[in-house]
PDB file of N, CA and C in Angstrom:
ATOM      1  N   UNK R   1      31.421  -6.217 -97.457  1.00 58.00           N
ATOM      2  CA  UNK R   1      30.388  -6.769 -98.274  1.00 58.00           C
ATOM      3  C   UNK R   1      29.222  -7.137 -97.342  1.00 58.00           C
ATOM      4  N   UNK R   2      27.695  -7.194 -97.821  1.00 71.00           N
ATOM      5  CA  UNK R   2      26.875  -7.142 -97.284  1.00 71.00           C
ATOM      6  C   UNK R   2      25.970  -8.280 -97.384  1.00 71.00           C
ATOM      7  N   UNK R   3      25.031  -8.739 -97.005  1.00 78.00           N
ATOM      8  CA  UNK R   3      24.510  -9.677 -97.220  1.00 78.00           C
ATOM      9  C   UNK R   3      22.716  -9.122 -97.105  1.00 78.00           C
ATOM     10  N   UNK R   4      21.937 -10.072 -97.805  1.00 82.00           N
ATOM     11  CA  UNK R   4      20.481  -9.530 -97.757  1.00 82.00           C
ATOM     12  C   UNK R   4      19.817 -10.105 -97.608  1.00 82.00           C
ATOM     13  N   UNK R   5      19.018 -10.622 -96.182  1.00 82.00           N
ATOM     14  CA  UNK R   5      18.316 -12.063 -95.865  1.00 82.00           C
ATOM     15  C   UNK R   5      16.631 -11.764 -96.468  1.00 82.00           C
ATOM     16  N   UNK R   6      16.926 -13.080 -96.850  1.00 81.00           N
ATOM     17  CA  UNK R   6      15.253 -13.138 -96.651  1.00 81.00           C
ATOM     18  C   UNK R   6      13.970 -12.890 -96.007  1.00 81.00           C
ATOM     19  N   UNK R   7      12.761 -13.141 -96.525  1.00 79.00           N
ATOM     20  CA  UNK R   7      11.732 -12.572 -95.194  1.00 79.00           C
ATOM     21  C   UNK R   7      11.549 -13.745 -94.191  1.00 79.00           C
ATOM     22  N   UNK R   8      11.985 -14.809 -94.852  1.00 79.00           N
ATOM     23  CA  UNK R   8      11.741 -16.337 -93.902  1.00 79.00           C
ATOM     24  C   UNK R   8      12.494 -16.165 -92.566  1.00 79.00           C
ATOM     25  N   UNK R   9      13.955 -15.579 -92.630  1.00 80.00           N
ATOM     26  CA  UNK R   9      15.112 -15.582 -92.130  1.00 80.00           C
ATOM     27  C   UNK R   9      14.225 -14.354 -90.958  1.00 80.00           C
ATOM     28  N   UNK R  10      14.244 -12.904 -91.524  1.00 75.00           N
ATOM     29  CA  UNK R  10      13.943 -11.946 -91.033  1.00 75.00           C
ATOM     30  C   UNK R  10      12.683 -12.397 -90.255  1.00 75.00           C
ATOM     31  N   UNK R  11      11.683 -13.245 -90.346  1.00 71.00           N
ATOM     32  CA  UNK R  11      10.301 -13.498 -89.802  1.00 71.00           C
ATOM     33  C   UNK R  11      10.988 -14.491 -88.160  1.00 71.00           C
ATOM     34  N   UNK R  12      11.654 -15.200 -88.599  1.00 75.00           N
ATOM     35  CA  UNK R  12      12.243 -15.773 -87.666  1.00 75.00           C
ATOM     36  C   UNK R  12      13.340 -14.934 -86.403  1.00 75.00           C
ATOM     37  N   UNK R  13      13.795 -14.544 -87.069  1.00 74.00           N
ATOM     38  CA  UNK R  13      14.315 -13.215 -86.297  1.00 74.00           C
ATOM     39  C   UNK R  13      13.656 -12.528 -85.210  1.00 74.00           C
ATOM     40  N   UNK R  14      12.801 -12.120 -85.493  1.00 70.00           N
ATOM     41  CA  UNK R  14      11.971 -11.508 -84.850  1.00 70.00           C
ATOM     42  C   UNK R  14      10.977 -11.965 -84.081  1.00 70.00           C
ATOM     43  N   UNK R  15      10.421 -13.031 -84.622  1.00 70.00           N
ATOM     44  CA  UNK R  15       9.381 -14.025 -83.831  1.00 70.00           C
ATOM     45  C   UNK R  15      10.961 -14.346 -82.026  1.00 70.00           C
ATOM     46  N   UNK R  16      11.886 -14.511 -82.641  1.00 71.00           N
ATOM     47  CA  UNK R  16      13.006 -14.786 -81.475  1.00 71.00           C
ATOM     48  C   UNK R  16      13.451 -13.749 -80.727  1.00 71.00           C
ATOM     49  N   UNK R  17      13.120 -12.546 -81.079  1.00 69.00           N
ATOM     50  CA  UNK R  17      13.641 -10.927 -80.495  1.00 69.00           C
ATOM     51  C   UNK R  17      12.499 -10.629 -79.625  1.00 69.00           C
ATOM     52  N   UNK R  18      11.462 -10.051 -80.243  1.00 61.00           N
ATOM     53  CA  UNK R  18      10.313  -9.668 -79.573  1.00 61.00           C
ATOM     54  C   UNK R  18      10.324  -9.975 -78.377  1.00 61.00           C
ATOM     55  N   UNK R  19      10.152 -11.517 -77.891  1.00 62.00           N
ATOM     56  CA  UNK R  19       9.699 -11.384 -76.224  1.00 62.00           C
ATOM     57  C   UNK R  19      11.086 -11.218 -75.443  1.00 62.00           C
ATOM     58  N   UNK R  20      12.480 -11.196 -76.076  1.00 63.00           N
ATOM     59  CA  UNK R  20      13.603 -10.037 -75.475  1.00 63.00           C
ATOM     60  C   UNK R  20      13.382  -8.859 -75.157  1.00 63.00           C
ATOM     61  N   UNK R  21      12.558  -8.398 -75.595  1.00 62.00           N
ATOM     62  CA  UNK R  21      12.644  -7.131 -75.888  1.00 62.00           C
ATOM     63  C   UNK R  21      11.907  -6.240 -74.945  1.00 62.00           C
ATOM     64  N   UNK R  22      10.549  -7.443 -74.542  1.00 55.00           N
ATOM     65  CA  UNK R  22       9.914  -6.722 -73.894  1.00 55.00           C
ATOM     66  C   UNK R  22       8.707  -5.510 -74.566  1.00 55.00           C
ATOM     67  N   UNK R  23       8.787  -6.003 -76.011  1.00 54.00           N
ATOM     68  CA  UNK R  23       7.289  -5.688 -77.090  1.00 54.00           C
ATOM     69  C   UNK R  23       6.442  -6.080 -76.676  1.00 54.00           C
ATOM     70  N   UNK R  24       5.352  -5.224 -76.510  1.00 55.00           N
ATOM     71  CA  UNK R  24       4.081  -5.380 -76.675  1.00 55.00           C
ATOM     72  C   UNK R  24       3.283  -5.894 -77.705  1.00 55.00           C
ATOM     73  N   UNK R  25       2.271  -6.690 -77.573  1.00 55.00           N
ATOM     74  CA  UNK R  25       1.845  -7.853 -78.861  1.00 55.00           C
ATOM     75  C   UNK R  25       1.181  -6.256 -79.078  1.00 55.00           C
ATOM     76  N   UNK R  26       0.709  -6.338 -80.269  1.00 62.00           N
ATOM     77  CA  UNK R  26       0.289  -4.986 -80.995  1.00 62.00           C
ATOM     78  C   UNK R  26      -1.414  -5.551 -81.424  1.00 62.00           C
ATOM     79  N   UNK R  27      -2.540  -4.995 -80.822  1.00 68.00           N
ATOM     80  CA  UNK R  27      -3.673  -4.747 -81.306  1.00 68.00           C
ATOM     81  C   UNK R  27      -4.296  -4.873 -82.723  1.00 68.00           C
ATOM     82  N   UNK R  28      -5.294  -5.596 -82.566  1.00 84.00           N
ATOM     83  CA  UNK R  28      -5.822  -6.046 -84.146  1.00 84.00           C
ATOM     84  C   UNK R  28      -5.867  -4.949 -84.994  1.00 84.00           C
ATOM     85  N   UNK R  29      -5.462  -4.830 -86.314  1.00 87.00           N
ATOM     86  CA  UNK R  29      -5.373  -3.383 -87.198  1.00 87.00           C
ATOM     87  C   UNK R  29      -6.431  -2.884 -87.671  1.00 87.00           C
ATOM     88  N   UNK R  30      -7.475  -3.863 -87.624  1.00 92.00           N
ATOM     89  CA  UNK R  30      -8.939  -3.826 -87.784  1.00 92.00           C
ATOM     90  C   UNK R  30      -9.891  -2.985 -86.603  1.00 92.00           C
ATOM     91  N   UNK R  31      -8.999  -2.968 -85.383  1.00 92.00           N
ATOM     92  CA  UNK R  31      -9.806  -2.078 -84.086  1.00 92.00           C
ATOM     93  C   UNK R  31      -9.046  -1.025 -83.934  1.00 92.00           C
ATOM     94  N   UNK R  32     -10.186   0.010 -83.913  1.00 92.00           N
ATOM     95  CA  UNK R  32      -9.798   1.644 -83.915  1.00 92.00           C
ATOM     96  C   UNK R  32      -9.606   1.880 -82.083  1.00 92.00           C
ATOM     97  N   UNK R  33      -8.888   2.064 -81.638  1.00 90.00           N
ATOM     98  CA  UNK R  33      -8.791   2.546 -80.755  1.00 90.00           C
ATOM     99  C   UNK R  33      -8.432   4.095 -80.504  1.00 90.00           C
ATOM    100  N   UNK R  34      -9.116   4.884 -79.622  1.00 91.00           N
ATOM    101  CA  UNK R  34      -9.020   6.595 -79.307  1.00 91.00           C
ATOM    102  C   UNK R  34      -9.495   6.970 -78.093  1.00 91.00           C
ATOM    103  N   UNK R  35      -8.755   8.347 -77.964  1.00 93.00           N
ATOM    104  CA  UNK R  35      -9.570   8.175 -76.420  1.00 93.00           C
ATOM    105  C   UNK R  35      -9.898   9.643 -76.462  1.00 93.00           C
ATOM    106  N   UNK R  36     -10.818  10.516 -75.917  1.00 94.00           N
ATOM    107  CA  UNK R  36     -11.079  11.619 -75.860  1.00 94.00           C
ATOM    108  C   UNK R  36     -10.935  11.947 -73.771  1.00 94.00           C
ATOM    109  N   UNK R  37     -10.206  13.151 -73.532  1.00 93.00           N
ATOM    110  CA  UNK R  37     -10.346  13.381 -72.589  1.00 93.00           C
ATOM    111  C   UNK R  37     -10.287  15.017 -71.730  1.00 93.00           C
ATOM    112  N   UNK R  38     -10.972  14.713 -69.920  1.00 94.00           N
ATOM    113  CA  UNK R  38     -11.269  15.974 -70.124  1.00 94.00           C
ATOM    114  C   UNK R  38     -10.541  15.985 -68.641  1.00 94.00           C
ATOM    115  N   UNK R  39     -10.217  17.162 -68.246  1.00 94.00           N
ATOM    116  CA  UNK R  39      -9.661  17.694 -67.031  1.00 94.00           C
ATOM    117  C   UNK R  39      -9.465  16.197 -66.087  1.00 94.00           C
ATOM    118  N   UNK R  40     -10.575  15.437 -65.811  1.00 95.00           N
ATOM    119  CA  UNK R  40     -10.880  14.615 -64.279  1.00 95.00           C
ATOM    120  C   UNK R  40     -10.801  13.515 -64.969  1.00 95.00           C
ATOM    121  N   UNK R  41     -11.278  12.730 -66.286  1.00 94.00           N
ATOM    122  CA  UNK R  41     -11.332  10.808 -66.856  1.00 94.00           C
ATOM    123  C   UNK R  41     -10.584  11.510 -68.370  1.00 94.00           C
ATOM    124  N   UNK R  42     -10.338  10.247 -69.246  1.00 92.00           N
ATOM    125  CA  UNK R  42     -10.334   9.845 -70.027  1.00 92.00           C
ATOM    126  C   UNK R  42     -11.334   8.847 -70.387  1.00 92.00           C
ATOM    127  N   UNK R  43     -11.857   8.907 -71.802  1.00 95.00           N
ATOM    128  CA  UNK R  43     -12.692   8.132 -72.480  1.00 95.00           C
ATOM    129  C   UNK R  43     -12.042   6.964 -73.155  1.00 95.00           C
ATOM    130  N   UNK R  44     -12.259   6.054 -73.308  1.00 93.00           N
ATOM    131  CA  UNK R  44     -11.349   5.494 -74.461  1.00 93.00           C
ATOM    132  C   UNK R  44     -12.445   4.034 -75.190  1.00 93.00           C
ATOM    133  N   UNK R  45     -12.626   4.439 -76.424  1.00 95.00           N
ATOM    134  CA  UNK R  45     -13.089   4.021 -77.349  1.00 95.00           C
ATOM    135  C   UNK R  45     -12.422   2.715 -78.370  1.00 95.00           C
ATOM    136  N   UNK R  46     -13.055   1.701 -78.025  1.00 94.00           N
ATOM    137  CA  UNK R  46     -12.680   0.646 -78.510  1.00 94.00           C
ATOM    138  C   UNK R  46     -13.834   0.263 -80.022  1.00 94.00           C
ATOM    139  N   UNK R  47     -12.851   0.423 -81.121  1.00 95.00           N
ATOM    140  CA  UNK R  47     -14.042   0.277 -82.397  1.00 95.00           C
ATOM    141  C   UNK R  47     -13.992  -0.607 -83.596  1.00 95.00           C
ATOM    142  N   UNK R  48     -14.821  -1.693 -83.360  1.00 95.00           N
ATOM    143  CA  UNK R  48     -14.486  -2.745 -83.963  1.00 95.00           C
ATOM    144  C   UNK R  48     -15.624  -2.052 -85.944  1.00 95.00           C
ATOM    145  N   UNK R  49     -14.074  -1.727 -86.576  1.00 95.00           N
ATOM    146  CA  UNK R  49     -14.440  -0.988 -87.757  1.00 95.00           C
ATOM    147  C   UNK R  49     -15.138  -1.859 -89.003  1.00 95.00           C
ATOM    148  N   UNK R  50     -15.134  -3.394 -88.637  1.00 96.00           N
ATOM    149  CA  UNK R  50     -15.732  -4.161 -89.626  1.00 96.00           C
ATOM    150  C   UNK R  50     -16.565  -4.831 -89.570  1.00 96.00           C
ATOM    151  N   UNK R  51     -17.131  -5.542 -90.453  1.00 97.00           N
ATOM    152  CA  UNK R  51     -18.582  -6.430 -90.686  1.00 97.00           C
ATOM    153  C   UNK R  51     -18.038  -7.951 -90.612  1.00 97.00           C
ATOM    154  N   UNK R  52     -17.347  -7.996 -89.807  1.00 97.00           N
ATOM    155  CA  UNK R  52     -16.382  -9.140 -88.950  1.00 97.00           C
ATOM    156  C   UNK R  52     -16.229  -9.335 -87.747  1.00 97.00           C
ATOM    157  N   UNK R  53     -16.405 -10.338 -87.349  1.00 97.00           N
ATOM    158  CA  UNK R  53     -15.896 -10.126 -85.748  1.00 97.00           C
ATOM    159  C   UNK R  53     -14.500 -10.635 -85.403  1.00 97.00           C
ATOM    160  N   UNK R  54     -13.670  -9.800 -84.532  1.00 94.00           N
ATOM    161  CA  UNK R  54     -12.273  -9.281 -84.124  1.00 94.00           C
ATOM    162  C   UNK R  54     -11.892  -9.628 -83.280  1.00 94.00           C
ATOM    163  N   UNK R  55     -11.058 -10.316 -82.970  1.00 93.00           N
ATOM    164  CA  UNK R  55     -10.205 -10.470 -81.994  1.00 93.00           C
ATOM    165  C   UNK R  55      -9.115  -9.220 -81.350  1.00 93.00           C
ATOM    166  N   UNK R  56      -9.089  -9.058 -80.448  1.00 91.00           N
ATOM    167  CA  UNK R  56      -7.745  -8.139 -80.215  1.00 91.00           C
ATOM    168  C   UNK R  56      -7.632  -8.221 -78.517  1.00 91.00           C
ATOM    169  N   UNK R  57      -6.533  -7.528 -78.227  1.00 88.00           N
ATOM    170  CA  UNK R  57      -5.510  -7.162 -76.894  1.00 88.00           C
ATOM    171  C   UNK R  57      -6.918  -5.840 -76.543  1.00 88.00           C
ATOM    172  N   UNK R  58      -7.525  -6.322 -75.379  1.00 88.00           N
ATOM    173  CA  UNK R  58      -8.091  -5.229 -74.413  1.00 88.00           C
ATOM    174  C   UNK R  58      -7.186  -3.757 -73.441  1.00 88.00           C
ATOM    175  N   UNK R  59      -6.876  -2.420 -74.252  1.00 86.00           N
ATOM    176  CA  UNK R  59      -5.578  -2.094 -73.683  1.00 86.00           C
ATOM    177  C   UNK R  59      -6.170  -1.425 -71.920  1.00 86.00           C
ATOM    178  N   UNK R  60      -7.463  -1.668 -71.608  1.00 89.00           N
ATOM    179  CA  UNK R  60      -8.313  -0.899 -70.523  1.00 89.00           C
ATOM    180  C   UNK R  60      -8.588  -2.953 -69.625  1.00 89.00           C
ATOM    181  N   UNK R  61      -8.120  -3.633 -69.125  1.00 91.00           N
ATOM    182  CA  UNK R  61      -8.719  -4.740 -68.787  1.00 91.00           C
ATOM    183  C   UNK R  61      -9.222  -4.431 -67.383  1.00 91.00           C
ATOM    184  N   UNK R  62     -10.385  -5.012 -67.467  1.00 92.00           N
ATOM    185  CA  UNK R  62     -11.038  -4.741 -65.642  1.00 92.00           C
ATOM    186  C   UNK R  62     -11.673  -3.700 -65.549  1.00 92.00           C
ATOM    187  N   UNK R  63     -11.893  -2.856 -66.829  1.00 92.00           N
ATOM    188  CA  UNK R  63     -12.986  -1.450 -66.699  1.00 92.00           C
ATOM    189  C   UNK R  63     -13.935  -2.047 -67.366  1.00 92.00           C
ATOM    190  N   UNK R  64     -14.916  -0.955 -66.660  1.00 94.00           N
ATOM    191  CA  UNK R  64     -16.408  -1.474 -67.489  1.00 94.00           C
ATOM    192  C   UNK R  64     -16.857  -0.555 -68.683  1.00 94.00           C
ATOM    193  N   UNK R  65     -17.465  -1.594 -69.214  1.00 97.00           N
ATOM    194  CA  UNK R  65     -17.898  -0.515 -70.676  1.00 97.00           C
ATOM    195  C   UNK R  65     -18.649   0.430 -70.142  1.00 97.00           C
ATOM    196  N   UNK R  66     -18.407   1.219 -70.504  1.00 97.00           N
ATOM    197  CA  UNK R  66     -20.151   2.599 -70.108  1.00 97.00           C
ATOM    198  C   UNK R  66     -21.540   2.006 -71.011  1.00 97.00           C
ATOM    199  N   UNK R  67     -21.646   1.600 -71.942  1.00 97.00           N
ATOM    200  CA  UNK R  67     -22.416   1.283 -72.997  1.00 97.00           C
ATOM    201  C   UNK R  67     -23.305  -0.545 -72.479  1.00 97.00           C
ATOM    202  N   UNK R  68     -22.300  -1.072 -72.252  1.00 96.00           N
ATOM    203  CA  UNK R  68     -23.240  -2.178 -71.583  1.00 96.00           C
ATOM    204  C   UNK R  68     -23.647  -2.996 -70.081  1.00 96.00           C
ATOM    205  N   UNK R  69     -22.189  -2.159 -69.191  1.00 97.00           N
ATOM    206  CA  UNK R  69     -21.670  -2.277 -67.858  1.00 97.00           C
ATOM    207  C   UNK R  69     -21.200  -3.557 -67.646  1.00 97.00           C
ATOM    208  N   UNK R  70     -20.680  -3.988 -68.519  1.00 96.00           N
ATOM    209  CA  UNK R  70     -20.087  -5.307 -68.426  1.00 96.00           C
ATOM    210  C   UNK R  70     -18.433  -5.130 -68.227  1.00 96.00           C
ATOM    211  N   UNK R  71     -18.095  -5.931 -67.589  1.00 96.00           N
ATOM    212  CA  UNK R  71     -16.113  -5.859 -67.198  1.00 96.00           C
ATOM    213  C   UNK R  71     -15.374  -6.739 -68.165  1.00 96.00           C
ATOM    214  N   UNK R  72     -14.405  -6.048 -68.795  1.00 93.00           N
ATOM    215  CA  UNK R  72     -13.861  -7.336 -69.757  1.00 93.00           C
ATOM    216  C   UNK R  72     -12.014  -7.236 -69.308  1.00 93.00           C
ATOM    217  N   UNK R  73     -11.966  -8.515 -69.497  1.00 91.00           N
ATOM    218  CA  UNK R  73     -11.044  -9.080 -69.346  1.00 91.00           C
ATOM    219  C   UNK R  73      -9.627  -8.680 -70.514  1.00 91.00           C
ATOM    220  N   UNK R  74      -8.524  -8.897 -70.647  1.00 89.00           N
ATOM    221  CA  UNK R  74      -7.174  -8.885 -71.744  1.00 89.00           C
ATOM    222  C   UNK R  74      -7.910  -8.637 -72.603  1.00 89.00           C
ATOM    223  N   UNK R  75      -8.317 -10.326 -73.172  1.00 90.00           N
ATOM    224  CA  UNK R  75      -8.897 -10.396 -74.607  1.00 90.00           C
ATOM    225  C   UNK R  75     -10.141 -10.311 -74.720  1.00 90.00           C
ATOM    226  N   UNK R  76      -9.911  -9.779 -76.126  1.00 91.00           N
ATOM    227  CA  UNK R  76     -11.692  -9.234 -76.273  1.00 91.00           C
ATOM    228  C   UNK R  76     -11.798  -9.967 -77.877  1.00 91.00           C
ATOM    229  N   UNK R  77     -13.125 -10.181 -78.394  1.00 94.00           N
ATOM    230  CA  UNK R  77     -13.616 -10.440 -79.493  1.00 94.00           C
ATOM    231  C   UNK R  77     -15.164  -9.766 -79.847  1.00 94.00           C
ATOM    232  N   UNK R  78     -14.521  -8.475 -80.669  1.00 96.00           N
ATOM    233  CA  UNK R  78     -15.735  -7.751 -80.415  1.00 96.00           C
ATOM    234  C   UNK R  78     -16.376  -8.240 -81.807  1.00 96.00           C
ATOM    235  N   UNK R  79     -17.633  -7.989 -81.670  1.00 97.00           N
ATOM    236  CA  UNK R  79     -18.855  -8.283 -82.736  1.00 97.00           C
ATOM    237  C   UNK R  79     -18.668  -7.244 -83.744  1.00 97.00           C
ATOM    238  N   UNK R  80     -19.280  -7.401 -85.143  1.00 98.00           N
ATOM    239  CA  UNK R  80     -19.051  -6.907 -86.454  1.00 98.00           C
ATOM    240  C   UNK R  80     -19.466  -5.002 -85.499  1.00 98.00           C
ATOM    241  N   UNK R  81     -18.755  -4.241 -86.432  1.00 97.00           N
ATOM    242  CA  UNK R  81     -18.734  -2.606 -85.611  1.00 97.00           C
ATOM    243  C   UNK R  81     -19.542  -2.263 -84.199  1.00 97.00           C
ATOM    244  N   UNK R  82     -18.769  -3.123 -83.601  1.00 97.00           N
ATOM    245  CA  UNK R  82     -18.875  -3.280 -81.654  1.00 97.00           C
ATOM    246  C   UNK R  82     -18.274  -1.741 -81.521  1.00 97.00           C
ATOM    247  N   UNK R  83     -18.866  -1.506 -80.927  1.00 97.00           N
ATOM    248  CA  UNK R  83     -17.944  -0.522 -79.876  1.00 97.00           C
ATOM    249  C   UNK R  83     -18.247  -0.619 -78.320  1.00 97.00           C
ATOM    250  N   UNK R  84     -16.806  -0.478 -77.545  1.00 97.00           N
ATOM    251  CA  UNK R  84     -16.901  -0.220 -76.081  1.00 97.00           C
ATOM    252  C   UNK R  84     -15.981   1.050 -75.749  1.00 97.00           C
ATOM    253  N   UNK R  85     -16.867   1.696 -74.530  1.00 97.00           N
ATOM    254  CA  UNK R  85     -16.415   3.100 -73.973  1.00 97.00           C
ATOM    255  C   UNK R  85     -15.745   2.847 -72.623  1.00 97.00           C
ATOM    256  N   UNK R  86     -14.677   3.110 -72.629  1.00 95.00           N
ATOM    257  CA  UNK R  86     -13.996   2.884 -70.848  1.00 95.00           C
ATOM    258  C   UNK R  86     -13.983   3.857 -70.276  1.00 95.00           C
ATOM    259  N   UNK R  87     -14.279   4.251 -69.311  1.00 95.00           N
ATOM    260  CA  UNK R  87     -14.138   5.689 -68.523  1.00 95.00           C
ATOM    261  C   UNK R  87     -13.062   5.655 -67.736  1.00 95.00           C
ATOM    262  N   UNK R  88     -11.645   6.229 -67.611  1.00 91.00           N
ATOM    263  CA  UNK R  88     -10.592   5.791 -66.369  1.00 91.00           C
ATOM    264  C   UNK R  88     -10.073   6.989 -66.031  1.00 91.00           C
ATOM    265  N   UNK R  89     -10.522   7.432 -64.538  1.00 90.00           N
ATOM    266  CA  UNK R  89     -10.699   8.086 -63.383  1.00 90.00           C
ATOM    267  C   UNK R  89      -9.240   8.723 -64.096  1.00 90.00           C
ATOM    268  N   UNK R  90      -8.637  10.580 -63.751  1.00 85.00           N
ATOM    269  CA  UNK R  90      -7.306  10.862 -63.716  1.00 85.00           C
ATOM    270  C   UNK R  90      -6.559  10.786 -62.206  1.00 85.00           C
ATOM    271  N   UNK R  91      -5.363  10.421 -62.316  1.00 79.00           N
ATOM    272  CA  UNK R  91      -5.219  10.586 -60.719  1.00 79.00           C
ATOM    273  C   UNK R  91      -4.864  11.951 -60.512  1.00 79.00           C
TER     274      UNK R  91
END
């Protein structure tokens, strides 16, 4: 016989698993992230898709935007449809 927990139960669960686990906190669902690339870099496009401003996990930290040459750090809070371009060298 089986039993069928709740989402309270299941929320808790998991809030207690995750940093076992070694999960990655997962990126705001609101920022498009993509990357286009060619033989020598990758591009990677950070795109804040709303008329909101966003919080999220920086997955490029310590590169500079191409677009404003500024270095950002983990976290980012980008402005209503921000975008930043990372350029990262291939080895």
């Amino acid at each position: 016989m089986g039993t069928e927990p709740d989402s309270d139960f299941l929320n808790k669960l998991l809030i207690n698993l995750i940093p076992l686990t070694q999960i990655q906190e997962q990126h705001n669902p609101h920022v498009e992230i993509t990357t286009r690339e060619t033989t020598d870099e990758a591009f990677h496009f950070v795109i804040n898709t709303t008329d909101q401003t966003q919080p999220t996990i920086n997955p490029y930290p310590g590169q500079v935007d191409l677009l404003s040459g500024q270095t950002y750090s983990e976290q980012l809070t980008l402005d209503p449809f921000a975008v930043l371009i990372f350029r990262v060298k291939k080895s």
